[in-house]
Coordinates of C-alpha atoms and ligand atoms in Angstrom, one line a residue:
M1196 CA -16.6 -19.1 27.7
P1197 CA -14.6 -19.1 31.0
P1198 CA -17.2 -19.5 34.0
P1199 CA -17.9 -17.2 36.6
P1200 CA -15.1 -17.4 39.5
S1201 CA -17.6 -18.4 42.0
V1202 CA -18.5 -21.7 40.9
R1203 CA -17.2 -24.5 43.3
S1204 CA -14.2 -26.3 42.0
L1205 CA -14.2 -29.7 41.1
H1206 CA -11.8 -30.7 44.0
S1207 CA -14.4 -29.4 46.6
W1208 CA -17.4 -30.8 45.2
W1209 CA -15.8 -34.2 45.2
S1210 CA -14.6 -34.1 48.7
D1211 CA -17.8 -32.6 50.0
S1212 CA -20.2 -35.4 48.6
N1213 CA -17.3 -38.0 49.7
S1214 CA -16.5 -36.7 53.1
I1215 CA -16.1 -40.6 54.5
G1216 CA -13.4 -42.7 53.0
A1217 CA -10.9 -42.1 50.6
T1218 CA -10.7 -39.1 48.0
F1219 CA -8.1 -38.5 45.7
D1220 CA -7.0 -35.0 44.0
L1221 CA -9.1 -34.6 41.0
H1222 CA -7.0 -31.5 40.3
A1223 CA -4.3 -33.4 39.1
V1224 CA -6.9 -34.8 36.2
A1225 CA -8.8 -32.0 35.7
K1226 CA -6.9 -29.0 35.5
P1227 CA -5.2 -30.4 32.4
L1228 CA -8.5 -31.0 30.8
I1229 CA -9.5 -27.6 31.6
R1230 CA -7.1 -26.1 29.9
L1231 CA -7.6 -28.2 26.9
L1232 CA -11.3 -27.3 27.0
Y1233 CA -10.5 -23.9 27.2
H1234 CA -7.9 -24.0 24.3
R1235 CA -10.7 -25.5 22.3
Q1236 CA -13.2 -23.0 23.3
A1237 CA -10.9 -20.2 22.4
R1238 CA -10.0 -21.4 19.1
N1239 CA -13.6 -21.9 18.2
F1240 CA -14.4 -18.4 19.4
I1241 CA -11.7 -17.1 17.2
K1242 CA -13.2 -18.8 14.3
E1243 CA -16.5 -17.8 14.7
N1244 CA -15.6 -14.4 15.1
A1245 CA -13.1 -14.0 12.3
A1246 CA -15.3 -12.1 10.2
I1247 CA -16.9 -9.8 12.9
P1248 CA -15.3 -6.7 13.6
L1249 CA -13.7 -6.2 17.3
S1250 CA -16.3 -4.7 19.4
D1251 CA -16.3 -4.2 23.3
A1252 CA -18.5 -7.6 23.5
N1253 CA -15.8 -9.9 21.7
A1254 CA -12.8 -8.1 23.1
D1255 CA -14.0 -8.7 26.6
I1256 CA -14.5 -12.5 25.8
F1257 CA -10.8 -12.4 24.1
L1258 CA -9.2 -10.9 27.0
S1259 CA -11.2 -13.0 29.6
Y1260 CA -9.0 -15.7 28.1
L1261 CA -5.7 -13.8 28.5
A1262 CA -6.7 -12.8 32.4
F1263 CA -8.4 -16.6 33.6
K1264 CA -5.7 -18.3 35.3
Y1265 CA -6.9 -21.7 34.4
T1266 CA -6.2 -21.0 30.6
S1267 CA -2.7 -22.1 29.4
S1268 CA 0.1 -19.9 28.0
R1269 CA -0.7 -22.1 24.2
T1270 CA -4.1 -20.7 24.6
K1271 CA -3.0 -16.8 25.5
S1272 CA -0.3 -16.7 22.8
M1273 CA -2.9 -18.1 20.4
V1274 CA -5.5 -15.0 21.5
L1275 CA -2.7 -12.6 21.5
R1276 CA -1.4 -13.4 18.1
H1277 CA -5.1 -13.1 17.1
L1278 CA -5.8 -9.8 18.6
S1279 CA -2.4 -8.3 17.0
E1280 CA -3.6 -9.6 13.4
R1281 CA -7.2 -8.2 14.2
V1282 CA -6.2 -4.5 14.4
A1283 CA -7.5 -3.0 11.4
S1284 CA -8.0 0.6 12.4
E1285 CA -7.4 3.0 15.0
K1286 CA -10.3 2.4 16.5
D1287 CA -9.6 -1.3 16.8
A1288 CA -5.9 -0.4 18.6
Q1289 CA -7.9 2.1 20.7
M1290 CA -10.2 -0.5 22.1
L1291 CA -7.3 -2.9 22.5
K1292 CA -5.5 -0.3 24.6
S1293 CA -8.0 0.6 26.5
N1294 CA -9.1 -3.0 27.9
I1295 CA -5.4 -4.7 27.7
V1296 CA -3.5 -1.9 28.6
Q1297 CA -5.1 0.0 30.8
S1298 CA -6.2 -3.0 32.8
N1299 CA -2.5 -3.7 33.4
L1300 CA -2.9 -6.8 31.7
L1301 CA -0.3 -6.3 29.0
V1302 CA 2.0 -5.7 32.0
E1303 CA 1.5 -9.2 33.5
L1304 CA 1.3 -10.7 29.9
L1305 CA 4.9 -9.3 29.5
N1306 CA 6.3 -10.5 32.6
S1307 CA 4.9 -14.1 32.1
P1308 CA 7.7 -16.9 32.5
D1309 CA 6.4 -18.2 29.1
E1310 CA 8.3 -16.7 26.2
E1311 CA 5.4 -17.3 23.8
T1312 CA 3.2 -15.2 25.9
R1313 CA 5.6 -12.6 26.1
Y1314 CA 6.4 -12.8 22.3
G1315 CA 2.5 -12.3 21.7
A1316 CA 2.2 -9.5 24.1
C1317 CA 5.0 -7.8 22.0
L1318 CA 3.0 -8.4 18.7
I1319 CA 0.3 -6.4 20.3
I1320 CA 2.5 -3.7 21.4
D1321 CA 3.9 -3.1 17.8
Q1322 CA 0.3 -3.3 16.5
L1323 CA -0.6 -0.4 18.8
A1324 CA 2.6 1.4 17.5
L1325 CA 1.8 1.0 14.2
H1326 CA -1.4 3.0 15.2
N1327 CA 0.7 5.8 17.0
L1328 CA -0.2 3.9 20.4
P1329 CA 2.8 3.3 21.8
A1330 CA 1.4 1.3 24.6
L1331 CA 5.5 0.2 26.1
E1332 CA 5.9 4.1 26.6
I1333 CA 4.4 2.8 30.3
Q1334 CA 7.0 0.8 30.3
G1335 CA 9.7 3.5 29.5
I1336 CA 10.7 1.3 26.3
N1337 CA 10.4 2.9 22.9
P1338 CA 9.1 -0.1 20.6
R1339 CA 10.4 1.5 17.5
Q1340 CA 13.7 1.4 19.0
R1341 CA 14.3 -1.9 19.7
S1342 CA 13.8 -5.2 17.9
L1343 CA 11.3 -7.8 19.0
K1344 CA 14.3 -10.2 20.0
E1345 CA 16.0 -7.2 22.3
R1346 CA 12.5 -6.9 24.0
L1347 CA 12.1 -10.3 24.5
A1348 CA 15.8 -10.6 26.1
L1349 CA 15.1 -7.6 28.2
K1350 CA 11.6 -9.3 29.5
K1351 CA 13.1 -12.9 30.0
Q1352 CA 12.7 -13.5 33.7
P1353 CA 13.4 -17.4 34.5
A1354 CA 10.6 -18.7 36.7
W1355 CA 13.0 -20.8 38.5
K1356 CA 16.7 -21.3 38.8
K1357 CA 17.5 -23.9 35.9
T1358 CA 20.6 -26.5 36.2
R1359 CA 22.7 -26.4 33.1
A1360 CA 21.5 -29.9 32.0
E1361 CA 17.9 -28.4 32.2
K1362 CA 18.8 -25.3 30.3
T1363 CA 20.8 -27.2 27.8
R1364 CA 17.7 -29.0 27.4
S1365 CA 15.3 -26.1 27.2
D1366 CA 17.5 -24.2 24.6
A1367 CA 17.4 -27.1 22.3
I1368 CA 13.5 -27.4 22.4
H1369 CA 13.3 -23.9 22.1
R1370 CA 15.2 -24.1 18.7
A1371 CA 13.4 -27.0 17.8
I1372 CA 10.1 -24.8 18.3
L1373 CA 11.8 -21.9 16.4
E1374 CA 12.7 -24.1 13.6
D1375 CA 9.4 -25.6 13.5
S1376 CA 7.7 -22.3 13.1
K1377 CA 9.7 -21.2 10.5
R1378 CA 9.5 -24.1 8.4
Y1379 CA 5.3 -24.0 9.2
R1380 CA 5.1 -20.3 8.7
K1381 CA 2.5 -19.9 5.8
E1382 CA 3.8 -18.6 2.7
A1383 CA 1.6 -16.7 0.5
K1384 CA 2.2 -15.5 -3.4
V1385 CA 0.3 -12.2 -4.1
L1386 CA 0.2 -10.9 -8.0
V1387 CA -0.3 -7.5 -8.4
L1388 CA -2.4 -6.9 -12.0
G1389 CA -4.4 -4.0 -13.2
L1390 CA -3.9 -1.3 -16.3
S1391 CA -0.7 0.6 -16.4
E1392 CA -0.9 3.5 -14.0
S1393 CA -3.6 2.1 -12.1
G1394 CA -1.5 2.5 -8.7
K1395 CA -0.2 -1.0 -8.6
S1396 CA 3.3 0.1 -7.5
T1397 CA 1.8 2.8 -5.1
I1398 CA 0.2 0.4 -3.1
V1399 CA 3.3 -1.7 -2.8
R1400 CA 5.1 1.5 -2.0
Q1401 CA 2.2 2.4 0.5
M1402 CA 2.6 -1.3 2.2
K1403 CA 6.6 -1.0 2.5
I1404 CA 6.3 2.6 4.0
V1405 CA 3.5 1.3 6.6
H1406 CA 5.3 -2.1 7.3
D1407 CA 8.7 -0.7 7.4
G1408 CA 8.0 2.3 9.4
G1409 CA 8.5 4.9 6.8
C1410 CA 11.6 6.0 5.0
D1411 CA 14.6 8.1 6.4
E1412 CA 16.1 11.4 5.0
R1413 CA 18.8 9.6 2.4
E1414 CA 15.9 7.2 1.5
R1415 CA 13.6 10.2 0.4
A1416 CA 16.1 11.8 -1.2
E1417 CA 16.7 9.3 -3.5
Y1418 CA 13.4 9.8 -5.1
R1419 CA 14.3 13.3 -6.2
T1420 CA 15.3 11.9 -9.6
T1421 CA 12.0 10.4 -10.3
I1422 CA 10.1 13.4 -9.0
Y1423 CA 12.2 16.1 -11.2
K1424 CA 11.6 13.7 -13.9
N1425 CA 8.1 13.2 -13.0
V1426 CA 7.7 17.3 -13.2
L1427 CA 9.4 17.7 -16.3
D1428 CA 7.3 15.6 -18.2
S1429 CA 4.3 17.1 -16.9
V1430 CA 5.4 20.7 -17.6
G1431 CA 6.3 19.4 -21.3
T1432 CA 2.7 18.0 -21.3
L1433 CA 1.3 21.2 -19.9
A1434 CA 3.2 22.9 -23.0
R1435 CA 1.2 20.6 -25.3
I1436 CA -2.2 21.3 -23.7
V1437 CA -1.5 25.0 -24.1
R1438 CA -0.9 24.0 -27.7
K1439 CA -3.9 22.3 -28.0
V1440 CA -6.3 24.5 -26.5
G1441 CA -5.1 27.6 -27.7
I1442 CA -3.6 30.8 -25.7
R1443 CA -7.0 32.8 -26.6
S1444 CA -8.7 30.5 -24.3
L1445 CA -6.8 31.1 -21.4
P1446 CA -7.4 34.4 -19.3
E1447 CA -5.2 37.2 -20.6
N1448 CA -3.0 37.8 -17.2
V1449 CA -1.5 34.4 -17.8
W1450 CA -0.3 34.9 -21.7
E1451 CA 2.9 36.2 -20.7
H1452 CA 3.5 32.7 -18.7
T1453 CA 2.5 31.0 -21.6
A1454 CA 5.3 32.7 -23.7
V1455 CA 7.7 31.5 -21.2
L1456 CA 6.3 28.1 -21.2
L1457 CA 6.3 27.4 -25.1
A1458 CA 9.8 28.8 -25.2
A1459 CA 11.1 26.4 -22.7
F1460 CA 9.2 23.1 -24.3
P1461 CA 9.2 24.0 -28.1
A1462 CA 6.5 21.9 -30.3
S1463 CA 7.9 18.7 -31.6
D1464 CA 7.4 17.0 -34.8
G1465 CA 4.2 15.1 -33.4
D1466 CA 2.9 18.3 -32.1
D1467 CA 2.9 20.2 -35.3
A1468 CA -1.1 19.3 -36.0
E1469 CA -1.9 20.4 -32.8
S1470 CA -0.4 23.6 -32.5
N1471 CA -2.1 26.8 -33.0
A1472 CA -1.1 28.7 -30.2
E1473 CA 2.4 29.6 -31.4
T1474 CA 0.4 31.3 -34.9
E1475 CA -2.0 32.7 -32.2
M1476 CA 0.7 34.5 -30.5
E1477 CA 1.6 36.4 -33.6
S1478 CA -1.6 37.4 -34.4
V1479 CA -2.3 38.4 -30.7
E1480 CA -1.6 42.4 -30.8
S1481 CA -1.0 42.8 -26.9
G1482 CA 2.8 42.9 -26.9
S1483 CA 4.1 42.7 -23.7
W1484 CA 4.3 39.3 -23.2
I1485 CA 5.9 38.9 -26.8
T1486 CA 8.9 40.5 -25.7
A1487 CA 9.3 38.0 -22.8
M1488 CA 9.5 35.5 -25.5
D1489 CA 13.2 36.6 -26.5
S1490 CA 14.3 36.2 -23.3
V1491 CA 13.4 33.1 -22.4
V1492 CA 15.4 31.0 -24.0
V1493 CA 18.3 31.9 -21.5
D1494 CA 16.0 31.7 -18.8
V1495 CA 16.4 28.2 -18.5
D1496 CA 19.9 27.1 -16.6
P1497 CA 21.4 24.4 -18.3
V1498 CA 23.1 23.2 -15.3
L1499 CA 20.1 22.7 -13.5
W1500 CA 18.7 20.2 -15.8
I1501 CA 21.0 17.6 -14.3
T1502 CA 18.3 14.8 -13.9
A1503 CA 16.4 15.6 -17.2
I1504 CA 16.6 11.8 -18.3
D1505 CA 16.4 10.3 -21.6
S1506 CA 12.6 11.1 -22.7
V1507 CA 12.5 14.8 -21.6
D1508 CA 14.0 16.6 -24.6
V1509 CA 13.7 20.0 -23.8
G1510 CA 16.4 21.1 -26.5
I1511 CA 18.9 21.9 -23.8
D1512 CA 22.3 20.7 -23.6
P1513 CA 22.9 17.6 -21.7
T1514 CA 26.4 17.8 -20.9
P1515 CA 26.1 18.5 -17.2
F1516 CA 25.6 14.4 -17.1
T1517 CA 29.2 13.4 -16.3
D1518 CA 30.4 10.2 -17.2
A1519 CA 30.2 8.6 -13.8
D1520 CA 26.7 9.6 -13.8
R1521 CA 25.9 7.8 -17.0
K1522 CA 28.1 4.8 -16.1
A1523 CA 25.8 4.6 -12.8
E1524 CA 22.7 4.9 -14.8
T1525 CA 23.6 2.2 -17.6
E1526 CA 24.6 -0.3 -14.7
A1527 CA 21.1 0.5 -13.0
K1528 CA 19.3 0.1 -16.4
S1529 CA 21.2 -3.4 -16.9
V1530 CA 20.1 -4.9 -13.6
E1531 CA 16.6 -4.2 -14.4
S1532 CA 16.9 -5.7 -18.1
D1533 CA 18.4 -8.7 -16.9
G1534 CA 15.0 -10.4 -16.5
W1535 CA 12.7 -10.5 -13.5
I1536 CA 14.5 -13.0 -11.3
T1537 CA 17.6 -11.4 -10.9
A1538 CA 15.3 -8.2 -10.5
F1539 CA 14.1 -9.8 -7.4
D1540 CA 14.8 -7.7 -4.3
S1541 CA 17.9 -6.2 -5.7
V1542 CA 16.5 -2.9 -7.3
D1543 CA 14.1 -0.6 -5.7
E1544 CA 12.0 0.9 -7.9
G1545 CA 12.1 4.8 -8.3
V1546 CA 15.6 4.7 -6.5
N1547 CA 18.6 5.7 -8.5
P1548 CA 21.8 4.7 -7.3
V1549 CA 23.5 8.2 -8.3
P1550 CA 24.0 10.5 -5.0
L1551 CA 22.3 13.4 -5.6
P1552 CA 24.3 17.2 -4.9
Q1553 CA 22.4 19.0 -2.3
T1554 CA 21.6 21.9 -4.2
H1555 CA 19.8 21.4 -7.4
S1556 CA 16.1 22.0 -8.8
V1557 CA 15.1 21.3 -12.2
L1558 CA 13.1 24.5 -12.9
T1559 CA 14.2 28.5 -12.9
P1560 CA 12.1 30.5 -11.0
A1561 CA 10.4 32.0 -14.2
L1562 CA 9.3 28.8 -15.2
V1563 CA 8.1 27.6 -12.1
D1564 CA 6.0 30.8 -11.9
A1565 CA 4.4 30.3 -15.7
V1566 CA 3.7 26.6 -14.5
W1567 CA 1.9 27.6 -11.3
H1568 CA -0.1 30.4 -13.0
I1569 CA -1.1 28.4 -16.3
W1570 CA -2.0 25.3 -14.2
R1571 CA -4.2 27.3 -12.0
S1572 CA -6.0 29.1 -14.7
L1573 CA -6.5 25.5 -16.6
A1574 CA -8.1 24.0 -13.2
V1575 CA -10.0 27.6 -12.4
E1576 CA -11.2 28.4 -16.0
R1577 CA -12.0 25.0 -16.5
V1578 CA -11.3 25.0 -20.4
A1579 CA -9.3 22.3 -20.7
D1580 CA -11.6 19.9 -19.4
E1581 CA -12.4 18.4 -22.6
H1582 CA -8.6 18.1 -23.3
L1583 CA -7.3 16.8 -20.3
T1584 CA -8.6 13.5 -20.7
E1585 CA -6.4 13.1 -23.5
F1586 CA -3.2 13.9 -21.7
Y1587 CA -1.5 12.4 -18.5
L1588 CA -1.0 15.5 -16.1
M1589 CA 0.4 14.8 -12.6
E1590 CA -1.3 17.7 -11.1
Y1591 CA -0.2 16.7 -7.9
F1592 CA 3.2 17.8 -8.3
F1593 CA 1.9 21.4 -9.8
S1594 CA 0.3 22.0 -6.6
S1595 CA 3.7 21.5 -4.6
I1596 CA 5.8 23.2 -7.4
Y1597 CA 7.3 25.8 -5.5
R1598 CA 8.5 23.7 -2.8
I1599 CA 9.8 21.0 -5.4
A1600 CA 11.8 24.0 -7.1
E1601 CA 13.4 24.8 -4.0
P1602 CA 17.3 24.2 -3.4
N1603 CA 17.8 21.1 -0.9
Y1604 CA 14.5 19.8 -1.8
I1605 CA 13.8 16.6 0.3
P1606 CA 10.6 14.8 -0.8
N1607 CA 8.2 14.0 2.0
E1608 CA 6.2 10.4 2.3
K1609 CA 3.2 12.0 0.2
D1610 CA 5.6 13.0 -2.9
I1611 CA 7.2 9.5 -2.7
L1612 CA 3.6 7.8 -3.0
H1613 CA 2.8 10.2 -6.1
A1614 CA 6.0 9.4 -7.8
R1615 CA 5.6 7.8 -11.2
T1616 CA 8.1 5.5 -12.5
E1617 CA 6.9 2.9 -14.9
T1618 CA 7.5 -1.0 -13.7
N1619 CA 9.3 -2.7 -16.2
A1620 CA 10.2 -5.6 -14.9
I1621 CA 7.9 -8.0 -12.7
R1622 CA 9.3 -7.2 -9.4
Q1623 CA 9.0 -9.1 -5.8
T1624 CA 8.5 -7.8 -2.5
R1625 CA 8.5 -9.7 0.7
F1626 CA 6.6 -9.1 3.6
V1627 CA 7.5 -11.1 6.5
M1628 CA 5.1 -11.5 9.5
P1629 CA 4.9 -14.0 12.5
S1630 CA 2.9 -16.1 10.8
L1631 CA 2.4 -15.2 7.3
S1632 CA 5.4 -14.5 4.8
I1633 CA 3.6 -12.6 1.8
H1634 CA 5.7 -12.5 -1.8
L1635 CA 4.0 -9.5 -3.7
F1636 CA 4.5 -9.3 -7.3
D1637 CA 4.3 -6.1 -9.2
V1638 CA 4.2 -6.1 -12.7
T1639 CA 4.1 -3.7 -15.9
G1640 CA 0.5 -3.3 -16.8
Q1641 CA 1.0 -2.0 -20.5
R1642 CA -0.8 -4.1 -22.9
F1643 CA 2.0 -5.5 -24.8
E1644 CA 3.8 -6.6 -21.3
R1645 CA 0.7 -8.5 -20.0
K1646 CA 1.8 -11.7 -21.5
K1647 CA 4.9 -11.6 -19.3
W1648 CA 2.2 -11.8 -16.1
I1649 CA 1.9 -15.7 -16.7
Q1650 CA 5.3 -16.6 -15.5
C1651 CA 3.9 -15.8 -12.3
F1652 CA 0.6 -17.0 -12.0
Q1653 CA 0.9 -20.4 -11.0
S1654 CA -0.3 -21.4 -7.8
A1655 CA -1.0 -17.6 -6.4
T1656 CA -2.9 -17.3 -3.4
S1657 CA -4.6 -14.0 -4.2
I1658 CA -4.4 -11.3 -6.8
I1659 CA -4.7 -7.5 -5.7
F1660 CA -6.2 -5.9 -8.9
C1661 CA -5.8 -2.3 -9.1
A1662 CA -8.4 -0.2 -10.9
A1663 CA -8.2 3.9 -11.0
L1664 CA -11.9 5.3 -10.6
S1665 CA -10.6 8.5 -12.2
D1666 CA -10.2 6.5 -15.5
Y1667 CA -14.1 6.5 -16.5
D1668 CA -13.2 9.2 -19.1
Q1669 CA -9.7 8.3 -20.0
V1670 CA -8.3 6.6 -23.1
L1671 CA -5.5 4.1 -23.1
K1672 CA -2.3 5.6 -23.7
E1673 CA -1.7 2.6 -26.2
D1674 CA -4.9 2.8 -28.0
R1675 CA -6.7 6.3 -27.8
R1676 CA -9.6 4.6 -29.2
L1677 CA -10.1 2.9 -26.0
N1678 CA -11.7 4.1 -22.9
R1679 CA -9.4 2.8 -19.9
M1680 CA -12.3 1.7 -17.3
R1681 CA -13.9 -0.3 -20.2
E1682 CA -10.3 -2.1 -20.9
S1683 CA -10.1 -2.3 -17.2
L1684 CA -13.4 -4.1 -16.9
I1685 CA -12.1 -6.6 -19.7
L1686 CA -9.2 -7.3 -18.0
F1687 CA -10.8 -7.9 -14.8
E1688 CA -13.2 -10.6 -16.5
S1689 CA -10.3 -12.2 -18.1
V1690 CA -8.4 -12.5 -14.8
I1691 CA -11.3 -13.3 -12.8
N1692 CA -12.7 -16.2 -15.0
S1693 CA -9.3 -17.5 -16.0
R1694 CA -8.7 -21.3 -15.3
W1695 CA -5.2 -20.1 -13.3
F1696 CA -7.2 -18.5 -10.4
L1697 CA -9.5 -21.2 -9.2
R1698 CA -8.2 -21.4 -5.7
T1699 CA -7.3 -17.6 -5.7
S1700 CA -9.0 -14.9 -3.7
V1701 CA -9.2 -11.5 -5.8
I1702 CA -8.6 -8.1 -3.7
L1703 CA -10.3 -5.4 -5.7
F1704 CA -8.6 -1.9 -5.1
L1705 CA -10.5 1.1 -6.6
T1706 CA -7.7 3.6 -6.8
K1707 CA -7.6 7.4 -7.2
I1708 CA -10.7 8.2 -5.1
D1709 CA -9.5 11.7 -4.6
L1710 CA -9.3 12.5 -8.3
F1711 CA -12.5 10.5 -9.0
K1712 CA -14.2 13.0 -6.6
K1713 CA -12.9 16.1 -7.8
K1714 CA -13.6 15.2 -11.7
L1715 CA -17.1 13.6 -10.9
P1716 CA -18.9 17.0 -10.7
R1717 CA -17.4 18.4 -13.9
I1718 CA -17.3 15.5 -15.9
P1719 CA -20.8 13.1 -15.8
L1720 CA -20.2 9.5 -15.1
K1721 CA -23.1 9.1 -17.4
R1722 CA -21.4 10.3 -20.4
Y1723 CA -19.2 7.5 -20.5
F1724 CA -21.6 4.9 -18.5
P1725 CA -25.0 5.8 -19.9
E1726 CA -26.6 3.0 -17.8
Y1727 CA -25.3 4.9 -14.6
T1728 CA -28.3 7.5 -13.0
G1729 CA -26.5 8.6 -9.7
G1730 CA -25.8 12.0 -11.0
S1731 CA -22.3 13.3 -8.9
D1732 CA -22.8 11.8 -5.8
L1733 CA -19.5 10.2 -5.1
N1734 CA -20.9 7.2 -2.9
K1735 CA -23.2 6.1 -5.8
A1736 CA -20.7 6.6 -8.4
A1737 CA -18.0 4.4 -6.7
K1738 CA -20.6 2.0 -5.9
Y1739 CA -21.6 2.0 -9.3
I1740 CA -18.2 1.2 -10.8
L1741 CA -17.8 -1.5 -8.0
W1742 CA -20.9 -3.1 -9.3
E1743 CA -20.0 -3.3 -12.5
F1744 CA -16.3 -5.0 -11.8
M1745 CA -18.5 -7.6 -9.6
Q1746 CA -20.8 -8.5 -12.5
K1747 CA -17.5 -9.7 -14.1
N1748 CA -17.3 -12.4 -11.3
R1749 CA -18.9 -15.5 -13.2
A1750 CA -16.5 -17.8 -11.4
R1751 CA -17.8 -16.5 -8.2
L1752 CA -14.3 -15.9 -6.4
S1753 CA -14.1 -14.7 -3.2
V1754 CA -13.6 -10.8 -4.1
Y1755 CA -12.8 -8.3 -1.4
S1756 CA -12.9 -4.6 -2.5
F1757 CA -11.5 -1.8 -1.1
L1758 CA -11.0 2.0 -1.8
A1759 CA -7.8 2.8 -1.6
Q1760 CA -6.8 6.0 0.3
E1761 CA -3.3 7.5 0.4
K1762 CA -1.3 6.2 3.0
D1763 CA -3.9 4.3 4.7
M1764 CA -2.7 2.3 7.7
K1765 CA -5.8 0.0 6.9
T1766 CA -4.5 -1.3 3.1
V1767 CA -1.8 -3.5 4.7
R1768 CA -4.1 -5.0 7.5
L1769 CA -6.9 -5.7 4.8
I1770 CA -4.4 -7.1 2.6
F1771 CA -2.9 -9.4 5.2
G1772 CA -6.6 -10.2 6.2
A1773 CA -7.9 -11.3 2.9
V1774 CA -4.6 -13.4 2.3
K1775 CA -4.8 -15.4 5.3
D1776 CA -8.6 -15.7 5.0
T1777 CA -8.1 -17.5 1.8
I1778 CA -5.5 -19.5 3.2
N1779 CA -7.6 -21.2 5.7
R1780 CA -10.7 -21.2 3.5
N1781 CA -8.4 -23.2 0.9
A1782 CA -7.2 -25.4 3.8
L1783 CA -11.1 -26.2 4.8
K1784 CA -11.8 -26.9 1.2
D1785 CA -8.9 -29.0 1.1
S1786 CA -9.7 -31.1 4.0
G1787 CA -13.7 -31.5 2.6
I1788 CA -15.2 -29.2 4.9
L1789 CA -16.2 -26.4 2.8
Ligands
GTP1173 N1 -4.0 11.2 -6.8 C1 -4.1 10.0 -6.7 N2 -2.7 9.6 -7.4 C2 -2.4 8.3 -7.7 C3 -3.3 7.6 -6.4 N3 -2.6 5.9 -7.1 C4 -1.5 6.1 -7.7 N4 -1.5 7.8 -7.9 C5 -0.5 8.0 -8.9 O1 -0.6 7.2 -10.5 C6 0.6 7.1 -10.9 C7 0.5 5.9 -11.6 O2 0.9 5.1 -10.1 P1 1.9 3.5 -10.3 O3 1.6 2.9 -9.1 O4 3.0 3.9 -10.9 O5 0.8 2.5 -11.2 P2 1.0 1.2 -11.9 O6 -0.1 0.4 -12.2 O7 2.3 0.6 -11.0 O8 1.6 1.6 -13.5 P3 2.7 0.5 -14.4 O9 3.8 0.2 -13.7 O10 3.0 1.5 -15.6 O11 1.8 -0.7 -14.9 C8 1.7 7.8 -9.6 O12 2.1 8.9 -10.1 C9 0.8 7.7 -8.7 O13 1.5 8.5 -7.6 C10 -4.2 7.8 -5.8 O14 -4.9 7.2 -5.1 N5 -4.5 9.3 -6.0
MG1174 MG1 4.0 -0.2 -11.5

């Protein structure tokens, strides 16, 4: 820790005590020594505080290393880098801003003659901007508009005038340092595992949004196709639910809407056994809604179904697909089926390369009304609680169905996070940061696809394991006899105790907490996990499920567990933090310290 400034300097102490005879300037020796000692001290302080959250007390000490004139620029840049990696929440960012920005320290650091220090200061600015605290507004520079390099160039101030020879030499050294830092940048391989629909790709998408600063309108528009398909799938499922529960279990005022829905989505062969709704329709005497059935077939405008792809067969002529559309779609598919290596970086999930016309919707107004009213009545009357567990319904899109059905609909970021595309190849996404580069491998969660996971098991730094909390009452699509949460626990157990992962840490994400919160009061957790005794308390229930997972950790791997929130800035920080921690731990293990 830096001493208080009132302490007498080494030089004056020596001179005072040797007033007679020769004295020499100890500063020449002492200053580099002091710098070295402070550097070590700062490094140790960083290590000791790695697991302690940022507080006023430790931030104060970190900042003293930045403000103190006897700390070297190497120490300053180390502290700045560390602080930039420590900002995990808005609270951290706020605290850093109030200490570092408002004391004008950041401006001083940005004006430092040392490039590494200026770079470190830019990293802090980036973090503050990520948490919507644009520190550089003070400087009149919008950090989102300028790259780090540009900002460095802007702030470049020669401390002294260099001769041409000096400049050439300094440029060569600088290039060498940059090359070295690239070479020694840590690379981490992170696998995202879990059952299908457990939220793996959503987390990757969430990281992309947070890391890359969101999507522009064009990128968002590209998700329309996926969302329309999700809506059609779910409306089809809604029709199946209505067939299963029977019209009589729904309130009378939605019967008319039911007719519209069932006519637009006629029963397929597989639904015959379940279907009793149509028979009921004929026996119910109230005539008003029966007449609606005749008109409904022409109510669906075939042109509106341009994006009804493959699996949704609503008995509507698919001619609106043009040859060009078909060609583009086939090309997109062939890239994916090329295998996982060629799929790297080249295919972005959920993005359809076909440019979309501006004014298309997928549902007619009558169908939109029908979906809204039937879904609301199912939710309000709770008639389908028992049956909903058997179906996969994307209720989020129903709650926004009027907005989605509007012409010129452009998905927002929340829509993008809810968009569902099954991952059908192993996909790699790379996140590059100054000192760490993460290669994230997103896989398919379906049972029969899991054998392919092994391709990317070797030397994984961390695993992100996703498990949906709301799965506790659901069954597997692949085998309807199996409960999804039980299956997820079995899968977790086999992953965490595998010989492949002795040096791997596990980041356990419990996802879909919003659905869990809604479901818990209606469907008791105890029904599926009889040992649970906490009732419908969200905290107790989530903790219980976490406990179930932790019981499986026989190999005693480091497990970092989190409740994943929608578009949570923290997610990215948490993942990066856990990955770095694992790299450091493994390095300590290798050196015999741990
Ligand atoms: N409500 C809610 N929905 C979520 C959450 N996380 C994911 N989802 C939705 O769950 C669905 C499945 O998510 P994905 O990320 O595609 O699941 P996956 O694990 O990648 O599935 P596969 O690729 O088939 O293995 C998507 O519609 C997501 O929008 C969440 O926290 N809350
Ligand atoms: Mg996926």
